């Protein structure tokens, strides 16, 4: 391509997953695909999408997953109009692995003849420093660059641990969820590749087919060193085990370290923490999205708070820090909200208190009631979650609970899952 960068073009692919059976995101995912669950007042997938908008010469954004087309149709058309970038949803027919899924749609992805392909996971929460990654990637001159972050050694083994050259940032070694401590640098699930990635994925598939043929010709099972891959179909290619590990140390893959925040959004409790992280990011990059208020004309606001313009909040209510309030919510006089997500059409009556909680669509919280939790985002009942249309009557206290949709609570409860 030479030094002329006018022919540089980028495409972004965001993996959104699917409605898998063992979802840890219930009861909230009963109503809405997880990628559309609002964090800081915007659908989860909106955060990586709006970060992609900052990539120079971005031609197209693809969302790839297992949800039905109709579940994303409305969102995809509205976000395309809002950002003035074409966003399309592509449904996978069956699991192909993260790299295999990319390969499945290679013709569409390569249609705009991009020089760079970004690959992002929807369920990670970070500042998505994509233009900076791209600059580093061009300097390195490899096939791919991986966003990494330094974590505490105790928590590193839950993720893909990697070792990079401290001077060149080349990826030297990659292990997915290792048994023993490898490194305190982990893979953030955000990448930029050159189109060579498709040749690499194709190579893995070809190798699989060759091995399968060898096995048919010979009963000598010892040829197959990695028994785990024996049963994998040729077109099922995992990014971490099949691409990152084998290409490490070959001057093909490099790392870019984020100094900001990073979390995985696996559970409703973590979504509350991530909502707060995105609100604090807004404070830096889009402060106009946050609300102000001192209790004179509008409610008192403390810290980072998002209130949808259609919500009605009484001026004597006190809101924040880390609160987001969705469409048509009604917050009564003297209510106190701290560290919570309030979804569409929720009503919180006079003097109710909501702390460390997520209130599902159309919930109603009675006068002088309290809905609260300890606020431990990782504990099973560390954040109180009310499913859709839960009705908490007047003067009822709900502590550290998960409540399934359409329940009425007329007595106080704590440390319970209410089915």
Short mmCIF file of C-alpha atoms in Angstrom, two decimals:
data_model
loop_
_atom_site.label_atom_id
_atom_site.label_comp_id
_atom_site.label_asym_id
_atom_site.label_seq_id
_atom_site.Cartn_x
_atom_site.Cartn_y
_atom_site.Cartn_z
CA UNK A 1 0.00 0.00 0.00
CA UNK A 2 3.00 2.31 0.31
CA UNK A 3 2.86 5.35 2.54
CA UNK A 4 -0.35 6.67 1.01
CA UNK A 5 -3.05 6.07 3.56
CA UNK A 6 -5.89 7.35 1.37
CA UNK A 7 -6.69 3.77 0.37
CA UNK A 8 -6.88 2.64 4.01
CA UNK A 9 -10.33 1.42 4.82
CA UNK A 10 -11.67 -0.31 7.89
CA UNK A 11 -14.57 -2.61 8.65
CA UNK A 12 -15.68 -3.53 12.17
CA UNK A 13 -17.25 -6.82 13.28
CA UNK A 14 -18.91 -7.03 16.70
CA UNK A 15 -19.69 -10.50 18.09
CA UNK A 16 -23.02 -10.36 19.95
CA UNK A 17 -23.47 -14.04 20.89
CA UNK A 18 -26.91 -15.60 21.20
CA UNK A 19 -29.79 -16.63 23.46
CA UNK A 20 -27.98 -19.67 24.91
CA UNK A 21 -29.77 -21.91 27.37
CA UNK A 22 -27.49 -21.47 30.38
CA UNK A 23 -27.66 -17.72 30.29
CA UNK A 24 -26.30 -16.07 33.42
CA UNK A 25 -28.10 -12.88 32.48
CA UNK A 26 -31.55 -13.95 33.63
CA UNK A 27 -34.09 -12.69 34.60
CA UNK A 28 -33.16 -9.64 32.51
CA UNK A 29 -32.48 -11.56 29.29
CA UNK A 30 -36.01 -13.01 29.39
CA UNK A 31 -37.21 -9.72 27.86
CA UNK A 32 -34.50 -8.51 25.59
CA UNK A 33 -31.37 -9.82 23.85
CA UNK A 34 -28.50 -9.19 26.27
CA UNK A 35 -26.61 -6.94 23.75
CA UNK A 36 -29.59 -4.54 23.80
CA UNK A 37 -29.74 -4.33 27.60
CA UNK A 38 -29.16 -0.68 28.55
CA UNK A 39 -25.92 0.34 30.31
CA UNK A 40 -25.60 4.04 31.12
CA UNK A 41 -28.88 4.50 29.24
CA UNK A 42 -27.58 3.02 25.94
CA UNK A 43 -27.87 -0.57 24.69
CA UNK A 44 -24.78 -2.61 25.67
CA UNK A 45 -23.73 -2.97 22.00
CA UNK A 46 -24.06 0.80 21.48
CA UNK A 47 -20.81 1.39 23.40
CA UNK A 48 -18.54 -0.60 21.04
CA UNK A 49 -20.53 0.66 18.03
CA UNK A 50 -20.09 4.32 18.93
CA UNK A 51 -16.37 3.64 19.59
CA UNK A 52 -16.12 2.26 16.03
CA UNK A 53 -17.42 5.59 14.77
CA UNK A 54 -14.02 7.07 15.78
CA UNK A 55 -12.09 4.72 13.44
CA UNK A 56 -10.89 6.72 10.41
CA UNK A 57 -12.38 5.64 7.03
CA UNK A 58 -14.81 3.17 8.57
CA UNK A 59 -16.88 1.65 5.74
CA UNK A 60 -19.22 -0.70 7.60
CA UNK A 61 -20.10 -2.29 10.95
CA UNK A 62 -21.36 -5.87 11.14
CA UNK A 63 -23.00 -7.44 14.19
CA UNK A 64 -22.62 -11.24 14.12
CA UNK A 65 -24.62 -13.57 16.36
CA UNK A 66 -27.32 -16.21 16.82
CA UNK A 67 -30.30 -14.00 17.61
CA UNK A 68 -33.13 -13.82 15.10
CA UNK A 69 -32.82 -11.03 12.53
CA UNK A 70 -36.05 -9.40 13.77
CA UNK A 71 -34.65 -8.95 17.29
CA UNK A 72 -32.00 -6.57 15.91
CA UNK A 73 -33.78 -5.08 12.89
CA UNK A 74 -35.12 -1.95 14.63
CA UNK A 75 -31.95 -1.22 16.54
CA UNK A 76 -29.68 -1.69 13.53
CA UNK A 77 -31.69 0.67 11.32
CA UNK A 78 -31.95 3.38 13.99
CA UNK A 79 -28.24 3.26 14.90
CA UNK A 80 -27.23 3.36 11.20
CA UNK A 81 -29.26 6.55 10.78
CA UNK A 82 -27.98 8.07 14.00
CA UNK A 83 -24.27 7.41 13.34
CA UNK A 84 -24.39 7.74 9.54
CA UNK A 85 -22.47 4.46 9.22
CA UNK A 86 -24.05 1.33 7.73
CA UNK A 87 -24.65 -1.26 10.47
CA UNK A 88 -25.86 -4.74 9.46
CA UNK A 89 -26.84 -7.75 11.55
CA UNK A 90 -25.60 -11.15 10.28
CA UNK A 91 -27.09 -14.34 11.74
CA UNK A 92 -24.82 -17.39 12.05
CA UNK A 93 -26.49 -20.67 11.10
CA UNK A 94 -24.53 -22.70 13.67
CA UNK A 95 -21.56 -22.16 16.00
CA UNK A 96 -18.33 -21.69 14.01
CA UNK A 97 -16.10 -20.43 16.84
CA UNK A 98 -15.09 -16.75 17.04
CA UNK A 99 -12.64 -16.99 14.13
CA UNK A 100 -14.83 -19.38 12.14
CA UNK A 101 -17.77 -16.94 12.44
CA UNK A 102 -15.60 -14.19 11.00
CA UNK A 103 -14.51 -16.48 8.16
CA UNK A 104 -18.10 -17.51 7.39
CA UNK A 105 -18.88 -13.92 6.38
CA UNK A 106 -15.51 -13.15 4.76
CA UNK A 107 -17.02 -12.23 1.36
CA UNK A 108 -19.30 -9.60 2.92
CA UNK A 109 -16.52 -8.33 5.20
CA UNK A 110 -14.10 -8.01 2.28
CA UNK A 111 -16.71 -6.41 -0.01
CA UNK A 112 -15.47 -2.89 0.78
CA UNK A 113 -11.89 -4.05 0.22
CA UNK A 114 -10.79 -3.04 3.75
CA UNK A 115 -7.13 -2.86 4.71
CA UNK A 116 -8.07 -3.44 8.37
CA UNK A 117 -10.72 -5.48 10.16
CA UNK A 118 -11.65 -4.74 13.76
CA UNK A 119 -13.13 -7.57 15.82
CA UNK A 120 -14.85 -6.69 19.10
CA UNK A 121 -16.82 -8.65 21.67
CA UNK A 122 -20.06 -7.05 22.75
CA UNK A 123 -19.90 -8.26 26.35
CA UNK A 124 -16.72 -6.48 27.30
CA UNK A 125 -16.80 -3.05 28.87
CA UNK A 126 -13.83 -0.76 28.19
CA UNK A 127 -13.00 2.59 26.60
CA UNK A 128 -12.33 0.86 23.21
CA UNK A 129 -9.23 2.88 22.19
CA UNK A 130 -9.62 1.81 18.55
CA UNK A 131 -7.84 4.63 16.63
CA UNK A 132 -4.84 4.28 18.99
CA UNK A 133 -4.82 0.51 18.45
CA UNK A 134 -4.89 1.02 14.68
CA UNK A 135 -1.91 3.41 14.79
CA UNK A 136 0.07 0.89 16.89
CA UNK A 137 -0.99 -1.95 14.58
CA UNK A 138 0.33 -0.08 11.52
CA UNK A 139 3.63 0.60 13.32
CA UNK A 140 4.03 -3.07 14.27
CA UNK A 141 3.33 -4.28 10.74
CA UNK A 142 1.91 -7.66 11.84
CA UNK A 143 -1.25 -9.58 11.00
CA UNK A 144 -3.06 -8.64 14.19
CA UNK A 145 -2.98 -6.49 17.32
CA UNK A 146 -4.73 -7.51 20.55
CA UNK A 147 -5.98 -5.12 23.21
CA UNK A 148 -4.56 -6.21 26.59
CA UNK A 149 -4.79 -5.00 30.18
CA UNK A 150 -2.79 -5.68 33.34
CA UNK A 151 -4.89 -7.32 36.09
CA UNK A 152 -4.20 -8.63 39.58
CA UNK A 153 -2.34 -11.98 39.43
CA UNK A 154 -5.19 -13.59 41.46
CA UNK A 155 -7.82 -12.88 38.81
CA UNK A 156 -5.69 -13.47 35.71
CA UNK A 157 -6.45 -17.19 35.37
CA UNK A 158 -10.11 -16.56 34.47
CA UNK A 159 -8.99 -15.10 31.14
CA UNK A 160 -6.58 -15.61 28.27
CA UNK A 161 -3.14 -14.82 29.71
CA UNK A 162 -0.40 -13.60 27.42
CA UNK A 163 3.27 -12.76 27.44
CA UNK A 164 4.49 -9.95 25.19
CA UNK A 165 7.99 -8.68 24.45
CA UNK A 166 8.39 -5.61 26.71
CA UNK A 167 10.23 -3.68 23.97
CA UNK A 168 8.49 -4.62 20.72
CA UNK A 169 5.07 -5.61 22.21
CA UNK A 170 5.16 -8.78 20.11
CA UNK A 171 2.87 -11.54 21.42
CA UNK A 172 5.25 -14.34 22.47
CA UNK A 173 2.96 -16.74 24.30
CA UNK A 174 -0.80 -17.16 24.71
CA UNK A 175 -2.74 -19.51 27.04
CA UNK A 176 -6.51 -19.58 27.47
CA UNK A 177 -7.49 -19.88 31.20
CA UNK A 178 -4.18 -21.47 32.30
CA UNK A 179 -3.81 -23.93 35.19
CA UNK A 180 -0.76 -22.15 36.58
CA UNK A 181 0.15 -18.46 36.58
CA UNK A 182 1.51 -17.34 33.21
CA UNK A 183 1.17 -13.58 33.20
CA UNK A 184 -0.85 -10.69 34.64
CA UNK A 185 -1.59 -9.38 31.13
CA UNK A 186 -4.89 -10.61 29.73
CA UNK A 187 -6.72 -10.53 26.40
CA UNK A 188 -9.51 -7.92 26.35
CA UNK A 189 -11.39 -9.45 23.40
CA UNK A 190 -10.77 -6.47 21.09
CA UNK A 191 -8.60 -6.91 17.97
CA UNK A 192 -7.52 -5.32 14.71
CA UNK A 193 -6.38 -7.58 11.86
CA UNK A 194 -5.20 -7.27 8.29
CA UNK A 195 -7.14 -9.45 5.79
CA UNK A 196 -4.36 -12.05 6.18
CA UNK A 197 -6.39 -13.29 9.14
CA UNK A 198 -8.65 -15.08 6.64
CA UNK A 199 -5.69 -16.99 5.17
CA UNK A 200 -4.69 -18.01 8.70
CA UNK A 201 -8.20 -19.26 9.54
CA UNK A 202 -8.37 -21.13 6.23
CA UNK A 203 -5.03 -22.73 7.11
CA UNK A 204 -6.44 -24.10 10.37
CA UNK A 205 -9.43 -25.60 8.51
CA UNK A 206 -7.20 -27.15 5.84
CA UNK A 207 -4.95 -28.67 8.51
CA UNK A 208 -8.00 -30.20 10.22
CA UNK A 209 -9.19 -31.76 6.96
CA UNK A 210 -5.72 -33.19 6.30
CA UNK A 211 -5.58 -34.73 9.77
CA UNK A 212 -9.03 -36.23 9.35
CA UNK A 213 -7.92 -37.79 6.05
CA UNK A 214 -4.75 -39.12 7.66
CA UNK A 215 -6.83 -40.73 10.40
CA UNK A 216 -9.05 -42.40 7.83
CA UNK A 217 -5.98 -43.76 6.02
CA UNK A 218 -4.21 -44.89 9.17
CA UNK A 219 -5.31 -46.27 12.49
CA UNK A 220 -2.20 -44.75 14.03
CA UNK A 221 -3.96 -42.42 16.49
CA UNK A 222 -0.65 -41.08 17.80
CA UNK A 223 -0.50 -38.85 14.74
CA UNK A 224 -3.19 -36.83 16.42
CA UNK A 225 -1.33 -34.99 19.13
CA UNK A 226 -4.21 -32.89 20.38
CA UNK A 227 -7.09 -35.25 21.02
CA UNK A 228 -9.35 -32.30 21.85
CA UNK A 229 -9.38 -31.04 18.27
CA UNK A 230 -10.21 -34.47 16.88
CA UNK A 231 -13.95 -33.99 17.14
CA UNK A 232 -14.01 -30.35 15.97
CA UNK A 233 -15.46 -29.75 12.52
CA UNK A 234 -13.02 -28.22 10.03
CA UNK A 235 -14.97 -24.95 9.88
CA UNK A 236 -15.08 -24.49 13.68
CA UNK A 237 -12.12 -22.24 14.41
CA UNK A 238 -11.50 -20.59 17.77
CA UNK A 239 -9.60 -17.35 17.79
CA UNK A 240 -7.69 -18.01 21.02
CA UNK A 241 -6.63 -21.68 20.83
CA UNK A 242 -6.45 -22.02 17.04
CA UNK A 243 -5.04 -18.63 15.96
CA UNK A 244 -3.53 -16.69 18.87
CA UNK A 245 -1.63 -19.57 20.50
CA UNK A 246 -0.07 -21.04 17.30
CA UNK A 247 0.81 -17.62 15.81
CA UNK A 248 2.42 -16.30 19.02
CA UNK A 249 6.17 -15.78 18.74
CA UNK A 250 6.08 -15.64 14.92
CA UNK A 251 6.23 -11.85 14.49
CA UNK A 252 2.59 -11.88 13.38
CA UNK A 253 0.70 -10.78 16.49
CA UNK A 254 1.27 -7.77 18.74
CA UNK A 255 -0.34 -6.23 21.81
CA UNK A 256 -1.64 -2.79 22.69
CA UNK A 257 -2.17 -2.13 26.39
CA UNK A 258 -5.12 -0.10 27.65
CA UNK A 259 -4.48 1.91 30.82
CA UNK A 260 -8.22 2.53 31.29
CA UNK A 261 -10.76 0.06 32.68
CA UNK A 262 -11.90 -3.36 31.45
CA UNK A 263 -14.60 -5.75 32.66
CA UNK A 264 -16.55 -8.67 31.25
CA UNK A 265 -20.34 -8.28 31.38
CA UNK A 266 -21.40 -11.83 32.18
CA UNK A 267 -24.01 -11.25 34.90
CA UNK A 268 -26.60 -8.62 35.83
CA UNK A 269 -24.46 -7.66 38.83
CA UNK A 270 -21.51 -6.89 36.55
CA UNK A 271 -23.79 -4.92 34.22
CA UNK A 272 -24.50 -2.52 37.09
CA UNK A 273 -20.77 -2.00 37.65
CA UNK A 274 -20.20 -1.53 33.90
CA UNK A 275 -23.05 0.95 33.65
CA UNK A 276 -21.15 3.02 36.22
CA UNK A 277 -17.89 2.68 34.27
CA UNK A 278 -19.60 3.90 31.08
CA UNK A 279 -21.20 6.82 32.95
CA UNK A 280 -17.75 7.87 34.17
CA UNK A 281 -16.43 7.50 30.61
CA UNK A 282 -19.27 9.81 29.42
CA UNK A 283 -18.02 12.36 31.96
CA UNK A 284 -14.81 12.50 29.87
CA UNK A 285 -16.01 11.99 26.29
CA UNK A 286 -19.72 13.01 26.17
CA UNK A 287 -20.53 15.03 29.31
CA UNK A 288 -23.68 16.39 27.59
CA UNK A 289 -25.29 12.96 28.11
CA UNK A 290 -25.12 13.30 31.90
CA UNK A 291 -27.66 15.15 34.04
CA UNK A 292 -27.08 17.98 36.48
CA UNK A 293 -29.42 19.25 39.18
CA UNK A 294 -29.37 20.96 42.57
CA UNK A 295 -32.93 20.38 43.79
CA UNK A 296 -34.33 23.78 42.82
CA UNK A 297 -36.01 23.18 39.45
CA UNK A 298 -34.93 19.58 39.02
CA UNK A 299 -33.88 16.74 41.32
CA UNK A 300 -30.58 16.85 43.21
CA UNK A 301 -27.98 14.93 41.21
CA UNK A 302 -24.79 13.55 42.78
CA UNK A 303 -21.96 12.15 40.63
CA UNK A 304 -22.58 10.52 37.23
CA UNK A 305 -26.27 10.17 36.41
CA UNK A 306 -28.16 9.57 33.15
CA UNK A 307 -31.88 10.40 33.04
CA UNK A 308 -33.80 9.82 29.81
CA UNK A 309 -35.56 13.04 28.71
CA UNK A 310 -38.96 11.30 28.86
CA UNK A 311 -38.55 10.26 32.53
CA UNK A 312 -40.30 12.33 35.20
CA UNK A 313 -38.27 12.89 38.34
CA UNK A 314 -39.69 14.92 41.25
CA UNK A 315 -37.47 17.89 42.21
CA UNK A 316 -37.26 16.66 45.83
CA UNK A 317 -35.81 13.29 44.78
CA UNK A 318 -32.08 12.73 45.22
CA UNK A 319 -30.30 10.75 42.49
CA UNK A 320 -26.76 9.32 42.26
CA UNK A 321 -24.00 8.46 42.08
CA UNK A 322 -24.08 5.87 39.24
CA UNK A 323 -27.75 5.89 38.35
CA UNK A 324 -29.33 5.51 34.93
CA UNK A 325 -33.04 6.02 34.42
CA UNK A 326 -34.76 4.85 31.23
CA UNK A 327 -37.78 5.83 29.13
CA UNK A 328 -40.95 7.04 30.90
CA UNK A 329 -39.79 6.14 34.40
CA UNK A 330 -41.50 8.08 37.21
CA UNK A 331 -39.58 8.91 40.37
CA UNK A 332 -41.67 10.33 43.23
CA UNK A 333 -41.08 12.99 45.87
CA UNK A 334 -38.29 12.32 48.36
CA UNK A 335 -37.11 9.15 46.63
CA UNK A 336 -33.40 8.29 47.00
CA UNK A 337 -31.56 6.37 44.26
CA UNK A 338 -27.93 5.20 44.53
CA UNK A 339 -25.97 2.89 42.19
CA UNK A 340 -28.90 1.48 40.23
CA UNK A 341 -30.35 0.90 36.77
CA UNK A 342 -34.02 1.85 36.39
CA UNK A 343 -35.55 0.44 33.20
CA UNK A 344 -38.50 1.67 31.08
CA UNK A 345 -41.86 2.51 32.67
CA UNK A 346 -40.75 1.90 36.27
CA UNK A 347 -42.62 3.79 38.97
CA UNK A 348 -40.87 4.63 42.25
CA UNK A 349 -43.28 6.20 44.73
CA UNK A 350 -42.70 8.80 47.46
CA UNK A 351 -39.77 8.35 49.83
CA UNK A 352 -38.76 4.95 48.46
CA UNK A 353 -35.05 4.07 48.52
CA UNK A 354 -33.25 2.05 45.82
CA UNK A 355 -29.58 1.11 46.34
CA UNK A 356 -27.29 -1.34 44.42
CA UNK A 357 -30.22 -2.66 42.38
CA UNK A 358 -31.59 -3.18 38.87
CA UNK A 359 -35.32 -2.60 38.47
CA UNK A 360 -36.84 -4.32 35.44
CA UNK A 361 -39.37 -2.86 33.01
CA UNK A 362 -42.72 -1.69 34.48
CA UNK A 363 -41.75 -2.42 38.11
CA UNK A 364 -43.54 -0.50 40.81
CA UNK A 365 -41.94 0.39 44.17
CA UNK A 366 -44.34 1.47 46.94
CA UNK A 367 -44.15 4.42 49.32
CA UNK A 368 -41.41 4.22 52.00
CA UNK A 369 -40.20 0.89 50.58
CA UNK A 370 -36.53 -0.03 50.28
CA UNK A 371 -34.97 -2.13 47.52
CA UNK A 372 -31.29 -2.62 48.21
CA UNK A 373 -28.25 -4.92 48.34
CA UNK A 374 -24.67 -5.04 49.61
CA UNK A 375 -23.38 -4.03 46.18
CA UNK A 376 -20.88 -6.85 45.63
CA UNK A 377 -21.02 -7.13 41.83
CA UNK A 378 -19.49 -10.60 41.74
CA UNK A 379 -21.63 -12.25 44.45
CA UNK A 380 -24.74 -14.12 43.33
CA UNK A 381 -27.11 -11.96 45.41
CA UNK A 382 -24.76 -8.98 45.75
CA UNK A 383 -27.06 -6.80 43.63
CA UNK A 384 -30.86 -6.92 43.93
CA UNK A 385 -32.57 -7.60 40.61
CA UNK A 386 -36.30 -7.28 39.96
CA UNK A 387 -37.55 -8.87 36.74
CA UNK A 388 -40.24 -7.26 34.61
CA UNK A 389 -43.42 -5.92 36.28
CA UNK A 390 -42.50 -6.82 39.86
CA UNK A 391 -44.69 -4.93 42.31
CA UNK A 392 -43.18 -4.03 45.70
CA UNK A 393 -45.97 -2.78 47.96
CA UNK A 394 -45.76 0.14 50.42
CA UNK A 395 -43.30 -0.15 53.33
CA UNK A 396 -41.73 -3.41 52.12
CA UNK A 397 -37.96 -3.98 52.40
CA UNK A 398 -36.20 -6.13 49.77
CA UNK A 399 -32.52 -6.91 50.45
CA UNK A 400 -30.07 -9.00 48.34
CA UNK A 401 -32.77 -10.70 46.24
CA UNK A 402 -33.42 -11.79 42.68
CA UNK A 403 -37.13 -11.66 41.86
CA UNK A 404 -38.56 -13.23 38.71
CA UNK A 405 -41.10 -11.30 36.58
CA UNK A 406 -44.67 -10.45 37.60
CA UNK A 407 -44.33 -11.12 41.34
CA UNK A 408 -45.96 -8.98 44.01
CA UNK A 409 -44.03 -8.57 47.26
CA UNK A 410 -46.18 -7.56 50.23
CA UNK A 411 -43.81 -8.75 52.98
CA UNK A 412 -40.13 -7.97 53.45
CA UNK A 413 -37.57 -10.45 52.06
CA UNK A 414 -33.83 -10.90 52.11
CA UNK A 415 -31.17 -13.22 50.62
CA UNK A 416 -33.74 -14.98 48.45
CA UNK A 417 -34.37 -15.92 44.85
CA UNK A 418 -38.11 -15.50 44.40
CA UNK A 419 -39.39 -17.73 41.60
#
